[in-house]
Amino acid sequence: MSEEQDKGQKEEEAARQVVEPLPEQIAEALGDRVSEGGVLDGVVHITVPAEELADALRIVGFEIENSYSHLSDLCGVDRADCIEVVYHLFRPMSDEAVVVRVKLPRGNPQVPTATELWDTANWAEREAAEMYGVTFTGHPDPRPLLLPEDIQGHPMRKDWEYPEEHPYLSREPLHEDFPDVVGRVRVEAPPGREEEIEE
Amino acid sequence: MPVVRNGGRRDACPTTNSMETQTALPTEELLINMGPQHPSTHGVLRLVLTLDGERVVEAVPHIGYLHSSMEKIAEASTYQQYVPYADRYDYLNAMGNEFAYVRAVEKLCGIEVTPRCEYIRVIMAEMNRIASHLVYFGCLGLDSGAWTPFLYCFREREVVLQLFEDTSGQRLLYHYLRIGGLRNDLPAHFCDKLAEFLDYFPDRIKEYDDLLTYNVIFRNRLEGTGQLSQELCRRYSISGPNVRGSGIPYDVRRVVGYSIYPQLEFDIPTQEEGDAFARHLVRVEEMRQSVRILKQCLEKLPEGEINVKVPRKLKPVVGEVFERLESPRGELGCYLVSDGSEKPWRLHWRAPSFYNLQVLPELVRGAYVADIVIILGSIDIVLPDIDR
């Protein structure tokens, strides 16, 4: 298949996905806080600016009638031109979903924390923070969660580069018969951390 | 079977009374590390405990020791290549993870699988649920000092694993589900062997109950331990048997009604008390419900093809999908973002253990050190699922 055909087919498929307007209840409650919104395959998608996020989450999650109060998931997404934080909200005991997303600049992404509304957001925000470099302002415990303390950068970003040198792994082959398989664990301590290892 | 609560004995070993009762002597708080190499932390979980005598003042979990970049690997592999990775993070529910992942990809690509394939997938998921709950049951016995039930549980788990091995060639990490179908059809003897297992398994559950569940020592340890209120469940988005042990009948199989579950009859067992024993009872009853589901699946299992034609170069449309399933540990979600290429642009797992473990500091506050192990066991976590 040539690239042009491929592209044409993709556009055709994209056109088939019909975006319906937001349901009245949500559109009214949020007013002009929404910068983009629509219903796709029965799922409500809302994009809000970072400064309106706290309000939007509170309204959709708790203030409207039959609110979407189950925060199922929170994660970051690297969209190449921006960093996104995506909140998956559901009505309790139902499959009706609202996806709230906020687009942040790559330079200094900052967004208010959702931990005041859901304690669920605590670890999820810590994970998004270390993986994508998003600062969740007002987070009660902004320590790294999963990654080692000495890691450089934010590894889930698309422009993150695998480090050439690693303090504990060398490029030496694991076995002389398999010269391509590298990654022997260093026995000697990395420079500058000799004392630490001895202890 | 209705369970009569053994309430009278609770006064003898209180676990959640307040600190005020023991202020006779001023003592210093003690900071100790529990784990990561601790036999009862179900993997490598480290808890930094602040203790006042035998009581926990504060517990801070440290995770990440098994972080394996499952989500970064997804961005570097094609959609088909990633299926075996899905097995590897919640290894007790490997079929369920594959199920979640292939369902998400199929939804993104608009692939409809055959009815026989759907039935076999549900059979595998429910068998895996039984195997997973058996591990839970045995390990909670170990945590509370009972060695024998563990061996009995693994005797039955062996039968399930043997069936998995006959079907997929593997005992733990199967790579049996494929996008658009399955690796192969069921072996000839599968249905007979499974039916035989389903016939005697309910009696075996009764045997475990007699050994462990109705054991007075076990019940004294569990009743009233680790009270999880409905308010906490809401604040922490708790799911699975944990939330059903607190009286909320939240089960994704019923709520979302994915695959063929709407056509099957089964109950959602709940308990009102919200303690470790309530969660235990829910899991035991869930095994019986899984037996019910499996019997119906065997009865209705249609003949026909198992695979639909899927292009070798799988390129979904630009878009995203969030697919939720009920794993033995709770609500398992797979968030998949496609940019129209052969590789996922972003994959995120809504791991049930990850969100369920967050509530641990709240549950162990004020409890005895020895009860931490019970509470942790009753939440039923799998560490690779948390660290991914």
Coordinates of N, CA and C in Angstrom, one line a residue, chain A:
Chain A
M1 N 0.8 -1.2 0.0 CA 0.0 0.0 0.0 C 0.9 1.2 0.0
S2 N 0.6 2.2 -0.9 CA 1.5 3.4 -0.9 C 1.1 4.3 0.2
E3 N 2.0 5.3 0.4 CA 1.7 6.1 1.6 C 0.5 7.0 1.4
E4 N 0.3 7.4 0.1 CA -0.8 8.3 -0.1 C -2.2 7.6 0.1
Q5 N -2.2 6.4 -0.4 CA -3.5 5.6 -0.2 C -3.7 5.4 1.3
D6 N -2.6 5.1 2.0 CA -2.7 4.9 3.5 C -3.2 6.1 4.1
K7 N -2.7 7.3 3.7 CA -3.2 8.5 4.3 C -4.6 8.8 4.0
G8 N -5.0 8.5 2.8 CA -6.4 8.7 2.4 C -7.4 7.9 3.2
Q9 N -6.9 6.6 3.4 CA -7.8 5.7 4.1 C -7.9 6.2 5.6
K10 N -6.8 6.7 6.1 CA -6.8 7.1 7.5 C -7.8 8.3 7.7
E11 N -7.7 9.2 6.7 CA -8.6 10.4 6.8 C -10.1 10.0 6.7
E12 N -10.3 9.0 5.8 CA -11.7 8.5 5.6 C -12.2 7.9 7.0
E13 N -11.3 7.1 7.6 CA -11.7 6.5 8.8 C -12.0 7.5 9.9
A14 N -11.1 8.6 9.9 CA -11.2 9.6 11.0 C -12.6 10.3 10.8
A15 N -12.9 10.5 9.5 CA -14.2 11.3 9.2 C -15.4 10.5 9.7
R16 N -15.2 9.1 9.7 CA -16.4 8.3 10.1 C -16.7 8.5 11.6
Q17 N -15.7 8.9 12.4 CA -16.0 9.0 13.8 C -16.8 10.3 14.0
V18 N -18.0 10.2 14.4 CA -18.8 11.4 14.5 C -18.7 12.0 15.9
V19 N -18.4 13.2 16.0 CA -18.3 13.9 17.3 C -19.6 14.6 17.5
E20 N -20.3 14.2 18.6 CA -21.5 14.9 18.9 C -21.3 16.0 20.0
P21 N -22.2 17.0 20.1 CA -22.0 18.0 21.1 C -22.1 17.5 22.5
L22 N -21.5 18.3 23.4 CA -21.6 17.9 24.8 C -23.0 17.8 25.3
P23 N -23.3 16.9 26.3 CA -24.6 16.8 26.9 C -24.9 18.2 27.6
E24 N -26.2 18.6 27.6 CA -26.6 19.9 28.1 C -26.1 20.1 29.5
Q25 N -26.4 19.0 30.3 CA -26.1 19.1 31.8 C -24.6 19.6 32.0
I26 N -23.7 18.9 31.3 CA -22.3 19.3 31.5 C -22.0 20.6 30.9
A27 N -22.5 20.8 29.7 CA -22.2 22.1 29.0 C -22.6 23.3 29.8
E28 N -23.8 23.2 30.4 CA -24.3 24.3 31.2 C -23.5 24.5 32.5
A29 N -23.2 23.4 33.2 CA -22.5 23.5 34.5 C -21.1 24.0 34.3
L30 N -20.4 23.7 33.2 CA -19.1 24.1 33.0 C -19.0 25.5 32.3
G31 N -20.0 25.8 31.5 CA -20.0 27.1 30.9 C -18.8 27.3 29.9
D32 N -18.1 28.4 30.1 CA -17.0 28.7 29.1 C -15.7 28.2 29.7
R33 N -15.7 27.3 30.7 CA -14.5 26.7 31.2 C -13.9 25.7 30.2
V34 N -14.8 25.2 29.3 CA -14.3 24.1 28.4 C -13.7 24.8 27.2
S35 N -12.5 24.4 26.8 CA -11.9 24.9 25.6 C -12.3 24.0 24.4
E36 N -12.5 22.7 24.6 CA -12.9 21.8 23.6 C -13.7 20.7 24.2
G37 N -14.7 20.2 23.5 CA -15.5 19.2 24.1 C -16.4 18.5 23.1
G38 N -16.8 17.3 23.4 CA -17.6 16.5 22.5 C -17.8 15.1 23.0
V39 N -18.8 14.4 22.3 CA -19.1 13.0 22.7 C -18.6 12.1 21.6
L40 N -17.8 11.2 21.9 CA -17.3 10.2 20.9 C -17.5 8.8 21.4
D41 N -18.3 8.1 20.6 CA -18.6 6.7 21.0 C -19.3 6.6 22.4
G42 N -20.1 7.6 22.7 CA -20.7 7.6 24.0 C -19.9 8.1 25.2
V43 N -18.6 8.4 24.9 CA -17.8 8.9 26.0 C -17.6 10.4 25.9
V44 N -17.8 11.2 27.0 CA -17.7 12.6 26.9 C -16.3 13.0 27.1
H45 N -15.8 13.8 26.1 CA -14.4 14.3 26.2 C -14.4 15.8 26.5
I46 N -13.7 16.2 27.5 CA -13.6 17.6 27.8 C -12.1 18.0 27.9
T47 N -11.8 19.1 27.2 CA -10.4 19.7 27.4 C -10.6 21.0 28.1
V48 N -9.9 21.2 29.2 CA -10.0 22.5 29.9 C -8.6 23.1 30.1
P49 N -8.5 24.4 30.2 CA -7.2 25.0 30.5 C -6.8 24.7 31.9
A50 N -5.4 24.8 32.2 CA -4.9 24.3 33.5 C -5.5 25.1 34.6
E51 N -5.7 26.4 34.4 CA -6.2 27.2 35.6 C -7.7 26.9 35.9
E52 N -8.4 26.3 35.0 CA -9.8 25.9 35.3 C -10.0 24.5 35.7
L53 N -8.9 23.7 35.7 CA -9.0 22.3 36.0 C -9.6 21.9 37.3
A54 N -9.2 22.6 38.4 CA -9.7 22.3 39.7 C -11.2 22.5 39.8
D55 N -11.6 23.6 39.2 CA -13.1 23.9 39.2 C -13.8 22.8 38.4
A56 N -13.3 22.5 37.2 CA -14.0 21.6 36.3 C -14.1 20.2 36.9
L57 N -13.0 19.8 37.5 CA -13.1 18.4 38.2 C -14.1 18.4 39.3
R58 N -14.1 19.5 40.1 CA -15.1 19.5 41.2 C -16.5 19.5 40.7
I59 N -16.8 20.3 39.7 CA -18.1 20.4 39.1 C -18.5 19.0 38.5
V60 N -17.7 18.5 37.7 CA -18.1 17.2 37.0 C -18.1 16.1 38.0
G61 N -17.2 16.1 39.0 CA -17.0 15.0 39.9 C -18.0 15.0 41.0
F62 N -18.4 16.2 41.5 CA -19.2 16.3 42.7 C -20.5 17.2 42.6
E63 N -20.5 18.2 41.8 CA -21.5 19.2 42.0 C -22.7 19.0 41.1
I64 N -22.5 18.4 39.9 CA -23.7 18.2 39.0 C -24.5 17.0 39.6
E65 N -25.8 17.0 39.1 CA -26.6 15.9 39.6 C -26.1 14.6 38.9
N66 N -26.2 13.5 39.6 CA -25.6 12.2 39.1 C -24.2 12.4 38.7
S67 N -23.3 12.9 39.6 CA -22.0 13.3 39.2 C -21.1 12.1 38.9
Y68 N -20.0 12.4 38.2 CA -19.0 11.4 37.8 C -18.0 11.3 38.9
S69 N -18.3 10.6 40.0 CA -17.5 10.8 41.2 C -16.4 9.6 41.4
H70 N -16.4 8.7 40.4 CA -15.4 7.6 40.5 C -14.2 8.0 39.6
L71 N -13.1 8.4 40.3 CA -11.9 8.6 39.5 C -11.2 7.3 39.2
S72 N -11.3 6.8 38.0 CA -10.8 5.5 37.7 C -9.3 5.5 37.5
D73 N -8.9 6.5 36.8 CA -7.5 6.5 36.4 C -7.0 8.0 36.1
L74 N -5.8 8.2 36.3 CA -5.1 9.5 36.0 C -3.8 9.2 35.4
C75 N -3.5 9.7 34.2 CA -2.1 9.5 33.7 C -1.7 10.6 32.8
G76 N -0.4 10.6 32.5 CA 0.1 11.6 31.6 C 0.3 11.0 30.2
V77 N 0.2 11.9 29.2 CA 0.4 11.5 27.8 C 1.3 12.5 27.1
D78 N 2.3 12.1 26.4 CA 3.2 13.0 25.7 C 2.6 13.1 24.3
R79 N 2.0 14.3 23.9 CA 1.4 14.5 22.6 C 2.3 15.2 21.6
A80 N 3.6 15.1 21.9 CA 4.7 15.7 21.0 C 4.6 17.2 21.1
D81 N 3.5 17.9 20.8 CA 3.5 19.3 20.9 C 3.1 19.8 22.3
C82 N 2.6 18.9 23.2 CA 2.3 19.3 24.5 C 2.3 18.1 25.4
I83 N 2.2 18.3 26.7 CA 2.1 17.2 27.7 C 0.6 17.2 28.1
E84 N 0.0 16.1 28.1 CA -1.4 16.0 28.5 C -1.5 15.3 29.8
V85 N -2.5 15.7 30.7 CA -2.8 14.9 31.8 C -4.3 14.5 31.6
V86 N -4.6 13.2 31.7 CA -5.9 12.7 31.4 C -6.5 12.1 32.6
Y87 N -7.8 12.5 32.9 CA -8.5 12.0 34.1 C -9.7 11.2 33.6
H88 N -9.8 9.9 34.0 CA -10.9 9.1 33.5 C -11.9 9.1 34.7
L89 N -13.1 9.7 34.5 CA -14.1 9.8 35.5 C -15.3 8.9 35.1
F90 N -15.9 8.2 36.0 CA -17.1 7.4 35.7 C -18.1 7.7 36.8
R91 N -19.4 7.5 36.3 CA -20.5 7.5 37.3 C -20.3 6.3 38.1
P92 N -20.5 6.3 39.4 CA -20.4 5.1 40.2 C -21.4 4.1 39.8
M93 N -21.0 2.8 39.7 CA -21.9 1.7 39.3 C -22.5 1.9 37.9
S94 N -21.7 2.5 37.0 CA -22.2 2.7 35.7 C -21.0 2.8 34.7
D95 N -21.3 2.7 33.4 CA -20.2 2.8 32.4 C -20.2 4.1 31.8
E96 N -20.9 5.1 32.3 CA -20.9 6.4 31.7 C -19.7 7.2 32.1
A97 N -18.9 7.6 31.1 CA -17.6 8.2 31.4 C -17.5 9.6 30.9
V98 N -16.6 10.3 31.7 CA -16.2 11.6 31.2 C -14.6 11.6 31.2
V99 N -14.0 12.0 30.1 CA -12.6 12.1 30.1 C -12.2 13.5 30.1
V100 N -11.6 14.0 31.2 CA -11.2 15.4 31.3 C -9.7 15.4 31.0
R101 N -9.3 16.3 30.1 CA -7.9 16.4 29.8 C -7.4 17.8 29.8
V102 N -6.2 18.0 30.2 CA -5.6 19.3 30.2 C -4.3 19.3 29.5
K103 N -4.1 20.3 28.6 CA -2.9 20.4 27.7 C -2.0 21.4 28.4
L104 N -0.7 20.9 28.5 CA 0.3 21.7 29.2 C 1.5 21.9 28.3
P105 N 2.2 23.1 28.5 CA 3.4 23.3 27.6 C 4.5 22.4 28.1
R106 N 5.4 22.0 27.1 CA 6.5 21.0 27.5 C 7.5 21.6 28.4
G107 N 7.6 23.0 28.3 CA 8.7 23.7 29.1 C 8.5 23.5 30.6
N108 N 7.4 24.0 31.1 CA 7.1 23.9 32.6 C 5.7 23.6 32.8
P109 N 5.3 22.3 32.7 CA 3.9 21.9 32.9 C 3.5 22.0 34.3
Q110 N 2.5 22.7 34.6 CA 2.0 22.9 36.0 C 0.5 22.7 36.0
V111 N 0.0 22.0 37.0 CA -1.4 21.8 37.1 C -1.8 21.6 38.5
P112 N -2.9 22.1 39.0 CA -3.3 22.0 40.4 C -3.6 20.5 40.7
T113 N -3.3 20.1 41.9 CA -3.5 18.7 42.3 C -5.0 18.4 42.5
A114 N -5.3 17.1 42.3 CA -6.7 16.7 42.5 C -6.8 15.9 43.8
T115 N -5.8 15.9 44.6 CA -5.8 15.0 45.8 C -6.8 15.5 46.8
E116 N -7.2 16.8 46.7 CA -8.2 17.3 47.7 C -9.6 16.7 47.4
L117 N -9.8 16.3 46.1 CA -11.1 15.7 45.7 C -11.0 14.2 45.9
W118 N -9.9 13.6 45.5 CA -9.8 12.1 45.5 C -8.4 11.8 46.1
D119 N -8.3 10.9 47.1 CA -7.0 10.5 47.5 C -6.4 9.5 46.5
T120 N -7.2 9.0 45.6 CA -6.8 8.2 44.5 C -5.7 8.9 43.7
A121 N -5.8 10.2 43.6 CA -4.9 10.9 42.7 C -3.5 11.0 43.3
N122 N -3.3 10.7 44.6 CA -2.0 10.9 45.2 C -0.9 10.2 44.5
W123 N -0.9 8.9 44.4 CA 0.1 8.1 43.8 C 0.1 8.3 42.3
A124 N -1.1 8.4 41.7 CA -1.2 8.5 40.2 C -0.5 9.8 39.8
E125 N -0.7 10.9 40.6 CA 0.0 12.2 40.3 C 1.5 12.1 40.5
R126 N 1.9 11.4 41.5 CA 3.4 11.2 41.7 C 4.0 10.5 40.5
E127 N 3.3 9.5 40.0 CA 3.8 8.7 38.9 C 3.9 9.6 37.6
A128 N 2.8 10.4 37.4 CA 2.8 11.3 36.2 C 3.9 12.3 36.4
A129 N 4.1 12.8 37.6 CA 5.1 13.8 37.8 C 6.5 13.3 37.5
E130 N 6.8 12.1 37.9 CA 8.2 11.7 37.6 C 8.4 11.2 36.2
M131 N 7.3 10.7 35.6 CA 7.4 10.1 34.2 C 7.4 11.2 33.2
Y132 N 6.6 12.3 33.5 CA 6.5 13.4 32.4 C 6.9 14.8 32.9
G133 N 7.4 14.9 34.1 CA 7.9 16.2 34.6 C 6.8 17.2 34.8
V134 N 5.6 16.7 35.1 CA 4.5 17.6 35.4 C 4.5 18.0 36.9
T135 N 4.4 19.3 37.2 CA 4.3 19.7 38.6 C 2.9 19.8 39.0
F136 N 2.5 19.0 40.1 CA 1.1 19.1 40.6 C 1.2 20.0 41.8
T137 N 0.8 21.3 41.6 CA 0.9 22.3 42.7 C -0.1 21.9 43.8
G138 N 0.4 22.0 45.0 CA -0.4 21.7 46.2 C -0.4 20.2 46.6
H139 N 0.4 19.4 45.9 CA 0.4 18.0 46.2 C 1.0 17.8 47.6
P140 N 0.4 17.0 48.4 CA 0.8 16.8 49.8 C 2.2 16.1 49.9
D141 N 2.6 15.3 49.0 CA 3.7 14.4 49.1 C 4.4 14.2 47.8
P142 N 5.1 15.3 47.3 CA 5.6 15.2 45.9 C 6.9 14.5 45.7
R143 N 7.1 13.3 46.4 CA 8.4 12.6 46.2 C 8.2 11.7 45.0
P144 N 9.4 11.3 44.4 CA 9.3 10.3 43.3 C 8.7 9.0 43.8
L145 N 8.0 8.2 43.0 CA 7.3 7.0 43.4 C 8.0 5.7 43.0
L146 N 8.2 5.6 41.7 CA 8.6 4.3 41.1 C 10.1 4.3 40.7
L147 N 10.6 5.4 40.3 CA 11.9 5.4 39.7 C 13.0 5.6 40.7
P148 N 14.2 5.1 40.4 CA 15.4 5.3 41.3 C 15.7 6.8 41.5
E149 N 16.3 7.2 42.6 CA 16.5 8.6 42.9 C 17.5 9.2 41.9
D150 N 18.4 8.5 41.3 CA 19.5 9.1 40.6 C 19.1 9.1 39.1
I151 N 17.9 8.9 38.7 CA 17.6 8.9 37.2 C 17.5 10.4 36.7
Q152 N 18.0 10.5 35.5 CA 18.0 11.9 34.9 C 16.8 12.0 34.0
G153 N 16.1 13.1 34.1 CA 15.0 13.4 33.2 C 13.8 12.7 33.5
H154 N 12.9 12.7 32.5 CA 11.5 12.1 32.7 C 11.3 11.0 31.6
P155 N 11.5 9.7 32.0 CA 11.7 8.7 30.9 C 10.5 8.4 30.0
M156 N 9.3 8.8 30.4 CA 8.2 8.5 29.5 C 8.0 9.6 28.5
R157 N 8.7 10.6 28.6 CA 8.7 11.6 27.5 C 9.3 11.1 26.2
K158 N 8.7 11.5 25.1 CA 9.2 10.9 23.8 C 10.6 11.3 23.5
D159 N 11.0 12.5 24.0 CA 12.4 12.9 23.7 C 13.4 12.5 24.7
W160 N 13.1 11.6 25.6 CA 14.0 11.1 26.6 C 15.0 10.2 25.9
E161 N 16.3 10.3 26.2 CA 17.2 9.5 25.6 C 17.8 8.5 26.6
Y162 N 18.0 7.2 26.1 CA 18.5 6.2 27.0 C 20.0 6.6 27.3
P163 N 20.4 6.6 28.6 CA 21.7 7.0 28.9 C 22.8 6.1 28.4
E164 N 23.8 6.6 27.9 CA 24.9 5.8 27.3 C 25.6 5.1 28.5
E165 N 25.8 5.8 29.6 CA 26.5 5.2 30.7 C 25.6 5.0 31.8
H166 N 25.7 3.9 32.5 CA 24.9 3.7 33.7 C 25.8 3.3 34.8
P167 N 25.6 3.8 36.0 CA 26.5 3.6 37.1 C 26.7 2.1 37.4
Y168 N 25.6 1.3 37.3 CA 25.7 -0.1 37.7 C 25.8 -1.1 36.5
L169 N 25.6 -0.6 35.3 CA 25.6 -1.6 34.2 C 26.7 -1.1 33.2
S170 N 27.5 -2.1 32.7 CA 28.5 -1.8 31.8 C 28.1 -2.3 30.4
R171 N 28.9 -1.9 29.4 CA 28.7 -2.4 28.0 C 29.4 -3.7 27.7
E172 N 30.0 -4.3 28.7 CA 30.8 -5.5 28.5 C 29.8 -6.7 28.2
P173 N 30.3 -7.6 27.3 CA 29.4 -8.7 27.0 C 29.2 -9.6 28.2
L174 N 28.0 -10.2 28.3 CA 27.7 -11.1 29.4 C 28.5 -12.4 29.4
H175 N 28.7 -12.8 28.2 CA 29.4 -14.1 28.0 C 30.3 -14.0 26.8
E176 N 31.5 -14.6 26.8 CA 32.4 -14.5 25.6 C 31.8 -15.1 24.4
D177 N 30.9 -16.1 24.5 CA 30.3 -16.7 23.3 C 29.3 -15.8 22.6
F178 N 28.8 -14.8 23.4 CA 27.7 -14.0 22.9 C 28.1 -12.5 23.0
P179 N 28.9 -12.1 22.1 CA 29.5 -10.7 22.2 C 28.4 -9.6 22.1
D180 N 27.2 -9.9 21.5 CA 26.2 -8.9 21.3 C 25.4 -8.6 22.6
V181 N 25.4 -9.6 23.5 CA 24.5 -9.5 24.7 C 25.4 -8.8 25.7
V182 N 25.1 -7.5 25.9 CA 25.9 -6.7 26.8 C 25.0 -6.3 28.0
G183 N 25.7 -5.7 29.0 CA 24.9 -5.3 30.2 C 25.4 -6.0 31.5
R184 N 26.7 -6.3 31.6 CA 27.1 -7.0 32.8 C 27.0 -6.0 34.0
V185 N 26.6 -6.5 35.1 CA 26.5 -5.6 36.3 C 27.9 -5.3 36.8
R186 N 28.1 -4.1 37.0 CA 29.5 -3.7 37.5 C 29.7 -4.1 39.0
V187 N 30.8 -4.7 39.2 CA 31.2 -5.1 40.5 C 31.8 -3.9 41.3
E188 N 32.6 -3.1 40.6 CA 33.2 -2.0 41.3 C 32.2 -0.9 41.4
A189 N 32.5 0.0 42.4 CA 31.5 1.1 42.7 C 31.7 2.1 41.6
P190 N 30.6 2.8 41.2 CA 30.7 3.9 40.3 C 31.5 5.1 40.9
P191 N 32.2 5.9 40.0 CA 33.0 7.0 40.6 C 32.2 7.9 41.5
G192 N 32.8 8.3 42.6 CA 32.2 9.2 43.5 C 31.3 8.6 44.5
R193 N 31.0 7.2 44.4 CA 30.1 6.6 45.3 C 30.8 5.4 46.0
E194 N 32.1 5.4 46.0 CA 32.8 4.3 46.6 C 32.5 4.0 48.0
E195 N 32.4 5.1 48.8 CA 32.2 5.0 50.2 C 30.8 4.4 50.5
E196 N 29.9 4.9 49.7 CA 28.5 4.4 49.9 C 28.3 2.9 49.7
I197 N 29.1 2.4 48.7 CA 29.0 0.9 48.4 C 29.6 0.1 49.6
E198 N 30.8 0.7 50.0 CA 31.5 -0.1 51.1 C 30.7 -0.2 52.4
E199 N 29.9 0.8 52.7 CA 29.1 0.8 53.8 C 28.1 -0.4 53.7

